[in-house]
Every structure is written in C-alpha cells, then in structure tokens.
C-alpha cells in the first residue's frame, strides 16, 4: 500500500479543504471546511467523546432520509463555533448547492454537519471565536485553487488553537491508495486531553502504523531530552485539572459506500484515533469522526471493503502523527519538534 | 388529574417561553425559545422523524457528560433556522448563563440544543428565514414578563409558518398537575406531513385524551361541512407530493429526573405525538421531542415516575389539539376553526 500523491484528504478526487485562521491579539482559533462535489457525498458519523458539540448529526443516522451532505465544518470556539456552519450554508446556497426543496434551482437547503473543538481562552480573549463569517472565509478558501491542492497542515484553521497532551496540536492529513485503485484519506484536528506521544519512548503512538518510509526520518529522541520534557509535565499520561479538548476526524473515499457503511467507516476511524491518542474519548473530549463517500468509483466487494476500512483507520492514526509533526510552537505550548528536536534530526 | 393554572409549559416553575415572529411581505416563519432556570435543566431528546434538523443533540445522549442545558430553540427555516441558536447563545453568555469553562464568571458556554421545522416558501420569499437575530429576539421576549405568563399559542414564533395536513398549524401547550403536586407540561410546534384530524369524524385525534372538560366545547362537525372540507383535500389521509414538515415537542417537569429518565420522557412524548398526528414521524418529517427537568422537586418513586411519563405523553397529545384550535387561517391554509366552524360553536 502507498499514499496518494499528496498523502492527504484532497487525494480523494472532488474533496476540497479550506481554512480560516483567527490568530492575533487574543485570538488563537479558526475553522476548517471540507467541501464535497456539488452533488454531495454519502456520509456517516461516529460520536465517541463524552462532551461533543455538534449539529446536523441526527440526519446522518442510517435510519434517517437524507444521505448526501454538501460540506462538513470543523471549528474552534467550543459550541459557539457551531455558528461557522451558518456561513458555510449561506455560501453554498449562493452557489446553488444543496438539497432541492422548491421549483427554482436556487431553492436548496445545504446539508452541513459540523463539530467543534474546545480551544476557548487559548489566545487569551474569551470572545475571540469563529462565527458565521469565519465559516464563510473557510469556504472561500476551499473554493480557491489551494482548496484542491495538498492539505495545509499544522497550526491553521480549526487546528489553530489545538493542544494535545501539553504539546501543540493542529491539522493533519494522510491518504492511502487501495489495491483496486480507489483512495481513502483522513483529515484530523488533533486537540486532545490525552497525548499522542508515548511518554516512555517519545514516539508518536501512531508512527508505527506509517506506510513504508512515511516516518523514516523519525528517531527515538535523546533520553535526557525526553526526561527533561517529561519532567516539565509536557508529556502527560493522565488528564489533570479541568482540561477540555476534542479531536475531530474526517475520512473520505471515492469508493461508493452506503450510509451505513459510511457510519462503519467513521467508527473504524475512531479506532484509528484510539491507536494514536491515549487516553482518548475521555470525559473532557467530544471526539467525533465523520466519513464521506463521493461515489465516483463503484462499491467495493467484501475484501475491498475490509481493506478500505482497515486503511481508513490507519489514515486517522497517521494523520495524527502528521498533525503533531506539522505543528509549530505557540505561546506556552511547545511543539513535538521544538520539544524533542533529537526525534526529528 | 387536572391542568396547571395556565394549562401550558410555564406552569412548570422556572421555565420561560419566548417567541419571535417573522410575518410580513414574503415572510411566514419564526423562532420559539424555552429558557430554563439559570442553573440549567437536565435534558433528554428523542429523534423519530426521518428528516431531522438539529444541533447539540449528541451531548444529550445519556452516555455523554453534560447533563444541563440552558435553553432549547425551536425554529422555522429548515436547517438555515439552526442559526437562531447562535443568537440565543450570545444572549445567554451576556447574561452569564452557561457551563463554566474559565475562572471568570462570564466564561461560560451556554448549552442550547435546537431543532427546526420545514416552512420554507410558506410566506413566498425563500430568503425570509430566522437567523441569529431572530433567536436573540425570542430570547428577549422570553426574558420579558410575558415569558413566564401563559404560553402564547397559535400562529406565533416557530409555529408561524406551520401547516399540518392542509390546515394551519402552530404552537400549542398543555400541562398536568401530578398526584404528588409536581407538574408536567408540553409545548409543541405542530407542522406535520400527516394530519391532526380524523377525516371521517372531523375530530382532532388528540381530543380524546383531554382532561375532564378540557375540550368540552368541541363538537362533531356538521357532516356536510366535513364532507366539503374533505372534498377540498384539506383533511389529507396520505402524504402527497414533496411535502416537508416536522412537528417539534418539548416536555418539562419540576420533578428531578436523571438524563436517562429525561430521554425516556422524551420518547413517551413522541408516543403522545403519535396519538395526535397520523401518519407521524414520516420520511417528510424531522419530528424531535425534548424533555427538561428543572429538579426543583425531589425525584419521583416508581409509581410517580409512571404517572409522570403517562401524563407527559398525554400533554403532548393535548398540546397538539390546542395548537390546532389556537391557529388562525393564513393565506391558502384554513384553520381548524375556520374550516369546520360547526365543530367549535
């Protein structure tokens, strides 16, 4: 198995990714949007964390009717950030994209599930939060040429204020080309009460699931360097205090999946998250995973579906590592590469 | 059993109801908000319709952590109307009400579940929809003295554009005083693909569950009048065409319930809806029922819980009838009382 051309979500043809970043005096947050092809994508969701903040997830239950969504919004700002989806909906409406509900082409209701991460006060100003205009800006960014290029990772969009286990979190992505030629890929916003790094070795938990050569430059950090970082409390092994977080993930594939299969894929993605973050899905996280099928390729048979699900889970684990490695240090939060420079020589 | 003082949701001490109505050239929609006491209310939800539009319902799953909500928003505008909750959140924040997440008293995240009804184009203008400002206006209305008075029913708030089975729908409410002195009450937005009226008799389905004397003035309508209404297609027995709807309900009680018990109560409310609307929970509806416990009174024992649940279900059935009777005719939609005047002499 190999990664797609950019090793990211946009390796799935038709999926676009846009970011809006709020970073400045008091602000450290933002919004990321994933756009589907205009006809929408089949979708599923898996909510595992104890403290989710979501909208339009009930309609993703396979017992419900609507089976195509037009965008998925990830945002900082805790529940306030759900407002970002309003801006994305209005932009989609203006572009005529949505579920048709009237006789005129513009009479559409865009289906835009959303989930948020907790990053309030990370920038200092409680009121500096994404709103509808931030969602609209992320949409505009996704529609620009950069929206279909390699996913921009690290301290950007919904990952701007993200922190995981004391290290800076952020946006990460990864992809895999399946044996039949289809693609599965993941985008994550790593922002966890737990940690993505094994405290005894300094190894990112997800690195062992890398494709051949993917994390070849990673080394075990110098023991004294690691001990110093551990002593500073940066590699937490337990949740301390009233920390609040949430890691979000989205899986995409061009293979045709049913809504139930998308729900299954989302659940497998949550398993990939479990392998890369420990502890995960805690009382302090609202971890939520979505899955999208653009249906550009035929439905997989049994073996191909198995391969897709397993590779999808690994894409989430790998994307977590990419988020960790792409992050820059911000304020009081060192990044993996700044805290453990001997791990990434 | 008897009704509370106003036979409506505000008979539950501490619950307030506010409306914002958008009615004018092109507009026929609005938003209704239910506010809890400042400390919040324990809450549950039951989603039954095939086409729900919701936010912040995942956190109501009893497996999730947050067990107090600060408001519930019902809105017209289909998924666009979810924006109304943004305005309610900002008002609650300004009033210092929400889940505390920082050291300062104002650092709160209000928990505001929301659900929407489909009423797009009922007023003619596709763009005339509730937004964040509509939610804020409903909040201000709930905080005014009227917010704790008898619930204003009929063509108002989220019920402004509501239609049920060809007749005008709207807001309805009902309450019951339990044998131990506690109260259970319901508020509904009747907007259904199915009908709330038996086509053979003209009787509102829910009327048979009325408290003694509650619907004493209702009579079987004149057979010729009923036949004419039926011939006009106003009392539909089957869903025709691409009709979209959604009936929303909220149950409130002052008895202390757990989150799981609130979920159970919400499910019983959905059963009360099933007795009053036929068919219900269809592919064209996003029917969603919430339940709130203010916890002002002690937890009920087994028998009292049974009484509460059964009376709660009946409150929803009765509130549907009140919505039907309180509605005025609007545009092409006759009301029950305008279509069948001999039923309400």
PDB file of C-alpha atoms in Angstrom, chain B residues 18 20 30-34 72-76 81 84 113-117 130 138 157-159 171 187-189 247-251 288-290:
ATOM      1  CA  UNK B  18     -40.405  33.492  24.160  1.00  0.00           C
ATOM      2  CA  UNK B  20     -40.059  35.951  17.603  1.00  0.00           C
ATOM      3  CA  UNK B  30     -40.232  32.487  13.340  1.00  0.00           C
ATOM      4  CA  UNK B  31     -38.446  31.147  16.381  1.00  0.00           C
ATOM      5  CA  UNK B  32     -39.540  29.986  19.825  1.00  0.00           C
ATOM      6  CA  UNK B  33     -37.187  29.562  22.757  1.00  0.00           C
ATOM      7  CA  UNK B  34     -37.665  27.793  26.079  1.00  0.00           C
ATOM      8  CA  UNK B  72     -33.968  24.822  23.796  1.00  0.00           C
ATOM      9  CA  UNK B  73     -34.594  26.560  20.474  1.00  0.00           C
ATOM     10  CA  UNK B  74     -37.343  25.663  18.033  1.00  0.00           C
ATOM     11  CA  UNK B  75     -37.210  27.476  14.715  1.00  0.00           C
ATOM     12  CA  UNK B  76     -38.665  27.684  11.270  1.00  0.00           C
ATOM     13  CA  UNK B  81     -33.015  28.207  11.146  1.00  0.00           C
ATOM     14  CA  UNK B  84     -31.290  31.114  15.697  1.00  0.00           C
ATOM     15  CA  UNK B 113     -29.970  22.244  21.777  1.00  0.00           C
ATOM     16  CA  UNK B 114     -32.110  23.210  18.816  1.00  0.00           C
ATOM     17  CA  UNK B 115     -34.378  21.680  16.205  1.00  0.00           C
ATOM     18  CA  UNK B 116     -36.082  23.146  13.168  1.00  0.00           C
ATOM     19  CA  UNK B 117     -39.298  22.777  11.213  1.00  0.00           C
ATOM     20  CA  UNK B 130     -34.945  33.096  11.045  1.00  0.00           C
ATOM     21  CA  UNK B 138     -37.116  35.297  21.014  1.00  0.00           C
ATOM     22  CA  UNK B 157     -42.871  32.032  16.877  1.00  0.00           C
ATOM     23  CA  UNK B 158     -41.672  28.758  15.369  1.00  0.00           C
ATOM     24  CA  UNK B 159     -45.313  27.935  14.594  1.00  0.00           C
ATOM     25  CA  UNK B 171     -47.761  26.488  18.726  1.00  0.00           C
ATOM     26  CA  UNK B 187     -45.066  22.769  24.223  1.00  0.00           C
ATOM     27  CA  UNK B 188     -45.429  21.744  20.579  1.00  0.00           C
ATOM     28  CA  UNK B 189     -44.920  23.235  17.142  1.00  0.00           C
ATOM     29  CA  UNK B 247     -43.507  18.565  14.476  1.00  0.00           C
ATOM     30  CA  UNK B 248     -41.402  19.537  17.487  1.00  0.00           C
ATOM     31  CA  UNK B 249     -42.275  18.946  21.116  1.00  0.00           C
ATOM     32  CA  UNK B 250     -40.773  19.783  24.477  1.00  0.00           C
ATOM     33  CA  UNK B 251     -41.794  18.318  27.813  1.00  0.00           C
ATOM     34  CA  UNK B 288     -37.944  15.626  17.559  1.00  0.00           C
ATOM     35  CA  UNK B 289     -39.008  15.707  21.208  1.00  0.00           C
ATOM     36  CA  UNK B 290     -37.020  17.148  24.103  1.00  0.00           C
TER      37      UNK B 290
END
